[in-house]
Short mmCIF file of C-alpha atoms in Angstrom, two decimals:
data_model
loop_
_atom_site.label_atom_id
_atom_site.label_comp_id
_atom_site.label_asym_id
_atom_site.label_seq_id
_atom_site.Cartn_x
_atom_site.Cartn_y
_atom_site.Cartn_z
CA MET C 19 2.22 -0.03 -21.37
CA SER C 20 3.70 -1.76 -18.25
CA PRO C 21 3.96 -5.68 -18.21
CA ARG C 22 1.21 -6.24 -15.90
CA LYS C 23 -1.24 -4.25 -18.29
CA ALA C 24 0.27 -5.80 -21.54
CA LEU C 25 -0.53 -9.50 -19.61
CA VAL C 26 -4.29 -8.53 -18.47
CA ALA C 27 -5.05 -7.34 -22.00
CA ALA C 28 -3.14 -10.18 -23.84
CA LEU C 29 -5.74 -12.49 -21.38
CA THR C 30 -8.34 -10.23 -22.32
CA ALA C 31 -8.17 -11.27 -26.31
CA ALA C 32 -7.25 -14.33 -25.65
CA LEU C 33 -10.25 -14.79 -23.97
CA LEU C 34 -12.61 -12.61 -26.08
CA ALA C 35 -11.45 -14.72 -29.63
CA GLY C 36 -12.18 -18.05 -27.64
CA PRO C 37 -14.77 -20.30 -29.31
CA GLY C 38 -18.41 -19.48 -28.51
CA VAL C 39 -17.78 -15.63 -27.07
CA ALA C 40 -19.21 -13.96 -31.04
CA GLN C 41 -21.72 -16.71 -30.82
CA ALA C 42 -22.73 -16.21 -27.41
CA ALA C 43 -27.21 -15.35 -27.16
CA THR C 44 -26.39 -13.00 -23.61
CA PRO C 45 -24.65 -9.93 -23.07
CA GLN C 46 -21.19 -11.48 -21.72
CA ALA C 47 -20.71 -10.19 -18.25
CA PRO C 48 -18.15 -8.01 -17.07
CA PRO C 49 -14.68 -8.41 -15.43
CA ALA C 50 -15.42 -8.27 -11.56
CA PRO C 51 -14.19 -4.43 -10.44
CA ALA C 52 -11.39 -5.75 -8.22
CA ARG C 53 -9.77 -6.77 -10.83
CA GLU C 54 -10.10 -3.73 -13.41
CA ARG C 55 -9.10 -1.87 -9.88
CA ALA C 56 -5.98 -3.93 -10.28
CA ALA C 57 -5.17 -3.88 -13.66
CA ALA C 58 -5.55 0.28 -12.93
CA ALA C 59 -3.35 0.12 -9.84
CA THR C 60 -0.13 2.93 -10.45
CA ILE C 61 1.21 3.42 -7.86
CA THR C 62 5.36 3.86 -8.37
CA TRP C 63 8.35 4.52 -7.02
CA SER C 64 12.07 5.43 -7.28
CA LEU C 65 15.10 5.29 -5.52
CA VAL C 66 17.61 8.18 -4.84
CA ARG C 67 20.84 6.51 -4.86
CA ALA C 68 24.49 8.58 -4.41
CA SER C 69 26.33 8.00 -7.82
CA ASN C 70 28.83 5.76 -5.47
CA PRO C 71 28.03 4.59 -2.49
CA THR C 72 29.57 3.27 0.42
CA ALA C 73 29.40 0.05 1.03
CA ASP C 74 26.50 0.94 3.98
CA GLN C 75 24.40 2.86 1.26
CA ARG C 76 24.39 -0.27 -1.07
CA SER C 77 23.87 -2.67 1.59
CA ALA C 78 20.47 -0.52 3.08
CA TYR C 79 19.50 0.40 -1.09
CA ASP C 80 19.43 -3.84 -1.10
CA LEU C 81 17.00 -3.77 1.53
CA ILE C 82 14.91 -0.50 1.22
CA THR C 83 14.92 -1.63 -3.21
CA LYS C 84 13.68 -4.96 -2.13
CA ALA C 85 10.54 -4.20 0.76
CA MET C 86 9.52 -1.31 -1.60
CA ASN C 87 8.78 -3.98 -4.12
CA ALA C 88 7.30 -6.26 -2.44
CA ALA C 89 4.87 -3.36 -1.00
CA VAL C 90 4.23 -2.24 -4.26
CA ALA C 91 3.53 -4.73 -5.87
CA ARG C 92 0.81 -5.52 -2.58
CA TYR C 93 -0.68 -2.27 -3.25
CA ASN C 94 -1.18 -2.59 -7.13
CA ASN C 95 -2.84 -6.52 -7.12
CA LEU C 96 -4.57 -5.81 -3.92
CA SER C 97 -6.09 -1.18 -5.03
CA ASP C 98 -6.61 0.88 -7.44
CA LEU C 99 -4.39 3.75 -5.42
CA GLY C 100 -3.00 5.74 -7.51
CA LYS C 101 1.08 7.54 -6.64
CA THR C 102 4.18 8.09 -7.27
CA LEU C 103 6.96 7.44 -4.74
CA THR C 104 10.60 8.92 -4.19
CA VAL C 105 11.78 7.13 -1.66
CA ARG C 106 15.19 7.79 0.69
CA TYR C 107 17.95 6.30 2.99
CA GLU C 108 18.78 8.89 5.35
CA PRO C 109 21.05 7.59 8.52
CA GLY C 110 19.34 9.49 10.89
CA VAL C 111 15.23 9.24 10.35
CA PRO C 112 15.03 7.77 13.58
CA THR C 113 12.94 4.49 12.05
CA ALA C 114 11.42 4.97 8.75
CA ASP C 115 8.25 7.96 7.99
CA GLY C 116 6.42 8.80 4.59
CA ASN C 117 5.44 11.91 3.64
CA ILE C 118 1.76 12.96 1.40
CA ASN C 119 4.14 14.81 -0.33
CA GLY C 120 4.78 11.09 -1.89
CA THR C 121 7.98 10.58 -0.48
CA ILE C 122 9.33 8.19 2.38
CA ARG C 123 12.39 8.01 4.09
CA PHE C 124 14.26 5.34 5.63
CA GLY C 125 17.11 5.90 8.81
CA SER C 126 19.01 3.58 8.41
CA ASN C 127 18.22 0.19 11.76
CA ARG C 128 17.78 -2.56 8.72
CA SER C 129 15.02 -4.08 11.11
CA TYR C 130 12.59 -1.12 9.57
CA MET C 131 13.45 -2.55 5.92
CA ASN C 132 11.15 -4.39 4.86
CA GLU C 133 7.55 -5.12 3.39
CA ARG C 134 5.92 -4.24 7.02
CA THR C 135 7.02 -0.96 7.14
CA ALA C 136 6.55 0.62 3.69
CA LEU C 137 3.12 -0.86 3.11
CA HIS C 138 2.65 1.63 6.05
CA GLU C 139 4.95 4.37 5.13
CA ILE C 140 3.08 3.61 1.89
CA ALA C 141 0.04 4.22 3.78
CA HIS C 142 0.71 7.42 5.28
CA THR C 143 2.07 9.01 1.64
CA ILE C 144 -2.13 7.97 0.36
CA GLY C 145 -3.46 10.18 3.14
CA VAL C 146 -3.42 7.65 6.76
CA GLY C 147 -2.50 11.05 9.13
CA THR C 148 -1.23 13.65 7.04
CA SER C 149 -4.07 13.99 5.13
CA SER C 150 -6.94 16.99 5.60
CA GLY C 151 -9.30 13.49 5.02
CA TRP C 152 -7.98 12.07 7.88
CA SER C 153 -8.09 14.94 10.49
CA ARG C 154 -12.19 15.37 9.97
CA LEU C 155 -12.92 10.92 9.19
CA GLY C 156 -10.49 9.75 12.20
CA GLY C 157 -9.94 12.72 14.02
CA SER C 158 -12.46 11.58 17.09
CA GLY C 159 -10.07 8.47 18.10
CA THR C 160 -12.75 6.27 15.81
CA TRP C 161 -12.47 6.28 11.64
CA THR C 162 -16.01 7.49 10.91
CA GLY C 163 -16.22 6.29 6.98
CA GLY C 164 -18.83 4.16 6.01
CA GLN C 165 -16.51 1.75 3.72
CA ALA C 166 -13.65 0.91 6.29
CA THR C 167 -15.58 0.52 9.03
CA ALA C 168 -17.98 -1.75 7.35
CA LEU C 169 -14.65 -4.20 5.78
CA VAL C 170 -13.33 -4.33 9.34
CA ARG C 171 -16.58 -5.40 10.55
CA GLN C 172 -17.05 -7.99 7.99
CA TYR C 173 -12.93 -9.04 8.97
CA ASP C 174 -13.33 -8.71 12.66
CA GLY C 175 -16.83 -9.21 13.57
CA SER C 176 -19.73 -6.91 13.27
CA GLY C 177 -18.52 -4.55 16.87
CA ALA C 178 -15.02 -3.69 14.62
CA LYS C 179 -14.12 -0.58 14.92
CA ILE C 180 -10.81 1.05 12.99
CA SER C 181 -9.13 3.07 16.43
CA THR C 182 -6.73 6.34 15.33
CA GLY C 183 -4.65 8.70 16.73
CA GLY C 184 -1.30 9.36 16.94
CA GLY C 185 -1.05 9.72 12.49
CA HIS C 186 -1.35 5.44 12.76
CA PHE C 187 -4.81 3.72 12.49
CA TRP C 188 -5.65 -0.24 14.06
CA PRO C 189 -5.79 -3.09 13.99
CA TYR C 190 -4.30 -4.15 10.29
CA GLY C 191 -2.71 -0.61 10.55
CA LEU C 192 0.87 -2.24 10.32
CA ASN C 193 2.44 -0.46 13.16
CA TYR C 194 5.09 -2.63 14.70
CA ASP C 195 6.51 -5.82 13.22
CA ASN C 196 4.55 -8.24 15.40
CA GLU C 197 0.98 -7.19 13.66
CA TRP C 198 2.74 -8.74 10.77
CA SER C 199 0.96 -11.55 8.47
CA GLY C 200 -0.01 -12.00 4.57
CA THR C 201 -3.75 -11.42 5.46
CA ALA C 202 -2.93 -8.69 7.98
CA ALA C 203 -0.81 -7.44 5.06
CA ASP C 204 -3.44 -7.61 1.93
CA ARG C 205 -6.26 -5.94 4.55
CA HIS C 206 -4.21 -3.40 5.24
CA VAL C 207 -3.82 -2.65 1.50
CA HIS C 208 -8.00 -2.69 1.10
CA ILE C 209 -8.60 -0.67 4.68
CA VAL C 210 -6.61 2.06 2.42
CA ALA C 211 -8.34 1.78 -0.19
CA ALA C 212 -11.57 1.68 1.64
CA MET C 213 -10.26 4.23 3.81
CA VAL C 214 -10.03 6.08 0.58
CA ARG C 215 -13.35 6.14 -0.72
CA ASP C 216 -14.78 6.79 2.03
CA GLY C 217 -12.76 10.55 1.19
CA LEU C 218 -8.99 10.45 3.57
#
């Protein structure tokens, strides 16, 4: 059991054992669905490392590890998405890329070894720009799925839409560093999860 799941189980047990719960006259409400989803999150990742890494590789591994740990923690805290990811450092990659097969590659440009890039590439592994559902629901240049559309309208107003193109979406696609903020990152995860519910 993961530390997060163990903590959730321990907290749940402590709450249920608290005073007055057994004597309650009415049934207790179930936990909020968002909490259930967070507890069930199953995105995991591993980094392929050289057996005798160079100084360049060690430096890249450190930055990639920090970026991926932050991005995976955000996805696991805010969604119930599941994926097993294999991450590689490949200096010949111009920036970074993600494949629906679960592979993420970071190139040698250190400016892409950050949480923003890791979140963006995780989205590609989940299906953004890489799945048949993406082609069906985002191929027209506008995302047509109801759940993600409703969510972006909640964020940005009744006329908001999710634009698509080149395998990417905006707003909240985190396509460039100038789109980064903690709020945008959280919204990115929520929108990707909503796209999955739409049929991504």
